[in-house]
Amino acid sequence: MREPLLEIDNLSVTFRRRRSVTRAVDGVSYSVAPGEIVGVVGESGSGKSVTVLALMGLLPDRGVEVTGQVRYAGRDLLSLGDSAMAKLRGREIAMVFQDPISSLNPVVPIGVQVAEVLLTHTRTTRRAAMAESVDLLRRCGIPDPERRLKEYPHQLSGGMRQRALIAMALACKPKLLICDEPTTALDVTIQAQVLELLKELVTDSGTAMIMITHDLGVVAGLCDQVNVMYSGRIVEAAPRTELFAHPRHRYTHGLLASIPRLDLPRGEPLHPIPGTPRDTVAWAKACAFAPRCRFATDACVTPDIALAPLSDSPPDHPVRCVHPAEA
């Protein structure tokens, strides 16, 4: 067993407003080891992105309460000051955001933006940083990187902008890379190329990676460990092959049933999950997924259902469900 590089322990994030209190993340715990890809999957609003924004220290100070522990290489990130976190971000912990067009500065050439990471976190000259930027763009599969270096974000395609973001994230050879749905806005062909690039990164350098996505196809082809989130909590966690072979939580079953499959008869209807993520109840009162679950009974109105292995499941496959699916 490899020693975890990142350990998230009972992390909770609460947004407080004048007339409302929202628990976006509610007691999330998982770890990532060097060279491991951990997938976090769930619908929009399940708390996936807020979890990593909290550990990166990118949430606003006002109106937000973050509790729990996030240990990175033995240090608690939540207790570090702004200057200490600024030294880690980009150098040891990097993040690839979902929308490249809003993540890149529209009035600054791509090369300057990539080189800025190197100039901020390493002792190098501007000329050396620009030369390294060319190499990074080339490694990320951008053709004619010398020319692209001088272009602005709007002059690049969506796939190239995403690759430029990945180049910025890889500039300082981070130990932990967080990818927040990096392939959402890309077509299938470019998506496959970006995922292959990320997979090669982990294989070659032993980087730990958190892949946040709502696409189970991405999870199936990339991740080692999978955490399924719903309404701020992890409802099922398992190794990739175990999760797809024996999904136990009804929410995981719903996600799999709503995906088009080529091995089904032509005209076979999909089975979407009824309702929306807003149709929920507080975990402190009952199972949050109960209002959308056709297997829900009065027994589901149980406060704080534990995430624990079932009697007929492996110990590394905990489930938070009163009426789990058969193995």
Short mmCIF file of C-alpha atoms in Angstrom, two decimals, residues 37-282:
data_model
loop_
_atom_site.label_atom_id
_atom_site.label_comp_id
_atom_site.label_asym_id
_atom_site.label_seq_id
_atom_site.Cartn_x
_atom_site.Cartn_y
_atom_site.Cartn_z
CA ILE A 37 -6.15 8.58 -10.14
CA VAL A 38 -9.18 9.05 -7.91
CA GLY A 39 -12.46 9.86 -9.62
CA VAL A 40 -15.22 11.90 -7.99
CA VAL A 41 -18.45 11.49 -9.90
CA GLY A 42 -21.95 12.89 -9.47
CA GLU A 43 -24.50 15.30 -10.88
CA SER A 44 -24.01 19.05 -10.84
CA GLY A 45 -24.57 20.38 -7.34
CA SER A 46 -23.33 17.29 -5.53
CA GLY A 47 -20.36 19.12 -3.99
CA LYS A 48 -17.51 17.76 -6.14
CA SER A 49 -15.97 21.08 -7.14
CA VAL A 50 -16.57 22.80 -3.80
CA THR A 51 -14.54 20.04 -2.12
CA VAL A 52 -11.41 20.72 -4.17
CA LEU A 53 -11.87 24.50 -4.09
CA ALA A 54 -11.86 24.24 -0.29
CA LEU A 55 -8.63 22.26 -0.19
CA MET A 56 -7.04 24.68 -2.68
CA GLY A 57 -8.04 27.64 -0.51
CA LEU A 58 -10.00 29.24 -3.35
CA LEU A 59 -13.33 29.74 -1.57
CA PRO A 60 -14.25 33.26 -0.38
CA ASP A 61 -13.60 34.06 3.27
CA ARG A 62 -16.89 35.82 3.87
CA GLY A 63 -19.96 33.68 4.46
CA VAL A 64 -18.14 30.36 4.12
CA GLU A 65 -17.28 27.96 6.94
CA VAL A 66 -14.82 25.12 6.25
CA THR A 67 -14.22 22.42 8.86
CA GLY A 68 -12.34 19.13 8.92
CA GLN A 69 -8.79 18.34 7.88
CA VAL A 70 -6.96 18.24 4.55
CA ARG A 71 -3.46 16.80 4.97
CA TYR A 72 -1.04 17.17 2.10
CA ALA A 73 2.35 15.54 2.65
CA GLY A 74 1.74 15.74 6.38
CA ARG A 75 0.64 19.39 6.44
CA ASP A 76 -2.90 20.55 7.14
CA LEU A 77 -3.81 22.79 4.21
CA LEU A 78 -6.76 24.36 6.00
CA SER A 79 -4.47 25.79 8.69
CA LEU A 80 -1.98 27.36 6.27
CA GLY A 81 -1.98 31.09 5.67
CA ASP A 82 -2.57 32.77 2.31
CA SER A 83 1.13 33.18 1.51
CA ALA A 84 1.94 29.54 2.31
CA MET A 85 -0.95 28.32 0.14
CA ALA A 86 0.12 30.62 -2.69
CA LYS A 87 3.52 28.92 -2.70
CA LEU A 88 1.90 25.48 -2.98
CA ARG A 89 -0.68 26.36 -5.64
CA GLY A 90 0.81 25.95 -9.08
CA ARG A 91 4.07 24.51 -7.77
CA GLU A 92 3.05 21.35 -5.88
CA ILE A 93 -0.73 21.37 -6.30
CA ALA A 94 -2.13 22.37 -9.69
CA MET A 95 -5.67 22.53 -11.01
CA VAL A 96 -7.20 22.32 -14.49
CA PHE A 97 -10.53 24.14 -14.52
CA GLN A 98 -13.63 23.23 -16.46
CA ASP A 99 -13.98 26.18 -18.85
CA PRO A 100 -10.67 27.23 -20.49
CA ILE A 101 -12.08 30.35 -22.15
CA SER A 102 -12.97 31.84 -18.75
CA SER A 103 -9.82 30.52 -17.03
CA LEU A 104 -7.38 32.14 -19.47
CA ASN A 105 -6.76 35.89 -19.64
CA PRO A 106 -8.23 37.01 -22.99
CA VAL A 107 -5.81 39.93 -23.46
CA VAL A 108 -2.55 38.12 -22.68
CA PRO A 109 -0.78 35.77 -25.15
CA ILE A 110 -0.77 32.08 -24.27
CA GLY A 111 3.02 31.98 -23.97
CA VAL A 112 3.10 34.76 -21.39
CA GLN A 113 0.46 33.00 -19.30
CA VAL A 114 2.33 29.69 -19.32
CA ALA A 115 5.69 31.35 -18.62
CA GLU A 116 4.21 33.32 -15.72
CA VAL A 117 3.79 30.09 -13.73
CA LEU A 118 7.48 29.28 -14.16
CA LEU A 119 8.60 32.82 -13.33
CA THR A 120 6.47 32.86 -10.18
CA HIS A 121 7.51 29.51 -8.72
CA THR A 122 11.01 28.85 -10.07
CA ARG A 123 14.28 30.75 -10.34
CA THR A 124 14.53 31.17 -14.08
CA THR A 125 14.91 33.90 -16.65
CA ARG A 126 12.12 35.06 -18.93
CA ARG A 127 13.93 33.69 -21.99
CA ALA A 128 14.31 30.26 -20.35
CA ALA A 129 10.69 30.33 -19.22
CA MET A 130 9.48 31.04 -22.77
CA ALA A 131 11.65 28.22 -24.12
CA GLU A 132 10.20 25.87 -21.50
CA SER A 133 6.69 27.05 -22.45
CA VAL A 134 7.30 25.98 -26.04
CA ASP A 135 8.32 22.54 -24.83
CA LEU A 136 5.27 22.29 -22.57
CA LEU A 137 2.89 23.16 -25.39
CA ARG A 138 4.60 20.60 -27.61
CA ARG A 139 4.32 17.91 -24.95
CA CYS A 140 0.63 18.68 -24.59
CA GLY A 141 0.08 18.05 -28.28
CA ILE A 142 -0.29 21.62 -29.57
CA PRO A 143 1.07 21.83 -33.14
CA ASP A 144 3.49 24.62 -34.08
CA PRO A 145 3.96 25.73 -30.44
CA GLU A 146 6.31 28.60 -31.36
CA ARG A 147 3.49 30.30 -33.25
CA ARG A 148 0.77 29.41 -30.74
CA LEU A 149 2.89 30.95 -28.01
CA LYS A 150 2.20 34.39 -29.44
CA GLU A 151 -1.52 33.87 -30.00
CA TYR A 152 -4.41 34.88 -27.75
CA PRO A 153 -6.96 32.45 -26.25
CA HIS A 154 -9.69 33.39 -28.74
CA GLN A 155 -7.40 32.34 -31.60
CA LEU A 156 -7.19 28.76 -30.32
CA SER A 157 -9.79 26.02 -30.58
CA GLY A 158 -11.47 24.64 -27.48
CA GLY A 159 -9.19 21.62 -27.44
CA MET A 160 -6.06 23.75 -27.76
CA ARG A 161 -7.20 26.09 -24.99
CA GLN A 162 -7.72 23.10 -22.70
CA ARG A 163 -4.26 21.77 -23.60
CA ALA A 164 -2.80 25.19 -22.83
CA LEU A 165 -4.43 25.04 -19.39
CA ILE A 166 -2.94 21.59 -18.86
CA ALA A 167 0.48 22.94 -19.92
CA MET A 168 0.18 25.67 -17.29
CA ALA A 169 -0.77 23.10 -14.68
CA LEU A 170 2.18 20.87 -15.58
CA ALA A 171 4.74 23.67 -15.78
CA CYS A 172 6.22 23.09 -12.30
CA LYS A 173 5.77 19.29 -12.33
CA PRO A 174 3.16 19.24 -9.53
CA LYS A 175 2.82 16.30 -7.17
CA LEU A 176 -0.97 16.60 -7.15
CA LEU A 177 -3.10 17.51 -10.18
CA ILE A 178 -6.80 18.31 -9.79
CA CYS A 179 -8.93 18.17 -12.95
CA ASP A 180 -12.39 19.73 -12.63
CA GLU A 181 -14.34 18.27 -15.58
CA PRO A 182 -11.59 19.16 -18.08
CA THR A 183 -13.31 17.45 -21.03
CA THR A 184 -16.88 18.72 -20.62
CA ALA A 185 -16.81 21.26 -23.47
CA LEU A 186 -14.76 19.12 -25.88
CA ASP A 187 -15.87 16.82 -28.67
CA VAL A 188 -15.35 13.08 -28.27
CA THR A 189 -12.13 12.88 -30.32
CA ILE A 190 -10.38 15.74 -28.49
CA GLN A 191 -11.72 14.41 -25.18
CA ALA A 192 -9.98 11.08 -25.78
CA GLN A 193 -6.70 12.84 -26.62
CA VAL A 194 -6.81 14.99 -23.47
CA LEU A 195 -7.56 11.96 -21.28
CA GLU A 196 -4.70 10.02 -22.85
CA LEU A 197 -2.39 12.96 -22.16
CA LEU A 198 -3.42 13.03 -18.50
CA LYS A 199 -3.00 9.28 -18.19
CA GLU A 200 0.53 9.48 -19.62
CA LEU A 201 1.36 12.21 -17.08
CA VAL A 202 0.43 9.97 -14.16
CA THR A 203 2.28 6.99 -15.63
CA ASP A 204 5.48 8.89 -16.44
CA SER A 205 5.84 11.13 -13.39
CA GLY A 206 3.85 9.40 -10.65
CA THR A 207 1.62 12.43 -10.16
CA ALA A 208 -1.44 11.95 -7.96
CA MET A 209 -4.66 13.03 -9.67
CA ILE A 210 -8.22 13.85 -8.68
CA MET A 211 -10.59 13.64 -11.66
CA ILE A 212 -13.92 15.40 -11.09
CA THR A 213 -16.54 14.45 -13.66
CA HIS A 214 -20.17 13.53 -14.25
CA ASP A 215 -19.18 11.26 -17.14
CA LEU A 216 -18.90 7.62 -16.08
CA GLY A 217 -17.20 6.87 -19.40
CA VAL A 218 -14.26 9.05 -18.29
CA VAL A 219 -14.21 7.23 -14.96
CA ALA A 220 -14.22 3.81 -16.63
CA GLY A 221 -11.27 4.62 -18.85
CA LEU A 222 -9.08 6.61 -16.47
CA CYS A 223 -9.65 6.22 -12.73
CA ASP A 224 -8.31 3.68 -10.24
CA GLN A 225 -10.62 4.52 -7.36
CA VAL A 226 -14.11 6.04 -7.65
CA ASN A 227 -16.12 8.10 -5.15
CA VAL A 228 -19.78 8.68 -6.00
CA MET A 229 -21.13 11.89 -4.43
CA TYR A 230 -24.69 13.01 -3.88
CA SER A 231 -25.90 16.08 -2.00
CA GLY A 232 -22.53 16.76 -0.39
CA ARG A 233 -21.73 13.24 0.80
CA ILE A 234 -20.01 10.19 -0.67
CA VAL A 235 -22.68 7.51 -1.12
CA GLU A 236 -20.46 4.80 -2.60
CA ALA A 237 -16.72 4.26 -2.96
CA ALA A 238 -14.91 1.38 -4.63
CA PRO A 239 -12.12 0.46 -7.03
CA ARG A 240 -13.16 1.11 -10.63
CA THR A 241 -13.68 -2.51 -11.70
CA GLU A 242 -15.60 -3.37 -8.53
CA LEU A 243 -17.89 -0.35 -8.89
CA PHE A 244 -18.84 -1.07 -12.50
CA ALA A 245 -19.18 -4.81 -11.93
CA HIS A 246 -21.20 -4.57 -8.70
CA PRO A 247 -22.77 -1.11 -8.17
CA ARG A 248 -24.71 -1.21 -4.90
CA HIS A 249 -26.12 2.24 -4.24
CA ARG A 250 -29.35 3.07 -6.06
CA TYR A 251 -27.93 6.41 -7.18
CA THR A 252 -24.96 4.70 -8.84
CA HIS A 253 -27.42 2.33 -10.54
CA GLY A 254 -29.38 5.35 -11.78
CA LEU A 255 -26.28 7.01 -13.22
CA LEU A 256 -25.33 3.84 -15.10
CA ALA A 257 -28.88 3.23 -16.37
CA SER A 258 -29.10 6.75 -17.83
CA ILE A 259 -26.09 6.24 -20.15
CA PRO A 260 -26.75 5.22 -23.79
CA ARG A 261 -25.29 1.77 -24.48
CA LEU A 262 -24.36 0.22 -27.80
CA ASP A 263 -24.98 -3.33 -26.57
CA LEU A 264 -28.70 -2.75 -25.97
CA PRO A 265 -31.39 -3.42 -28.61
CA ARG A 266 -32.14 -0.57 -30.98
CA GLY A 267 -34.86 1.72 -29.67
CA GLU A 268 -34.35 0.68 -26.05
CA PRO A 269 -35.39 3.68 -23.93
CA LEU A 270 -33.06 5.22 -21.39
CA HIS A 271 -33.98 5.21 -17.72
CA PRO A 272 -33.15 8.66 -16.33
CA ILE A 273 -33.14 9.41 -12.62
CA PRO A 274 -36.47 11.11 -11.82
CA GLY A 275 -36.50 14.62 -10.44
CA THR A 276 -33.52 16.93 -10.01
CA PRO A 277 -30.69 17.27 -7.47
CA ARG A 278 -32.79 19.95 -5.75
CA ASP A 279 -35.32 17.25 -4.78
CA THR A 280 -33.50 16.30 -1.63
CA VAL A 281 -33.72 16.23 2.15
CA ALA A 282 -31.06 16.88 4.76
#
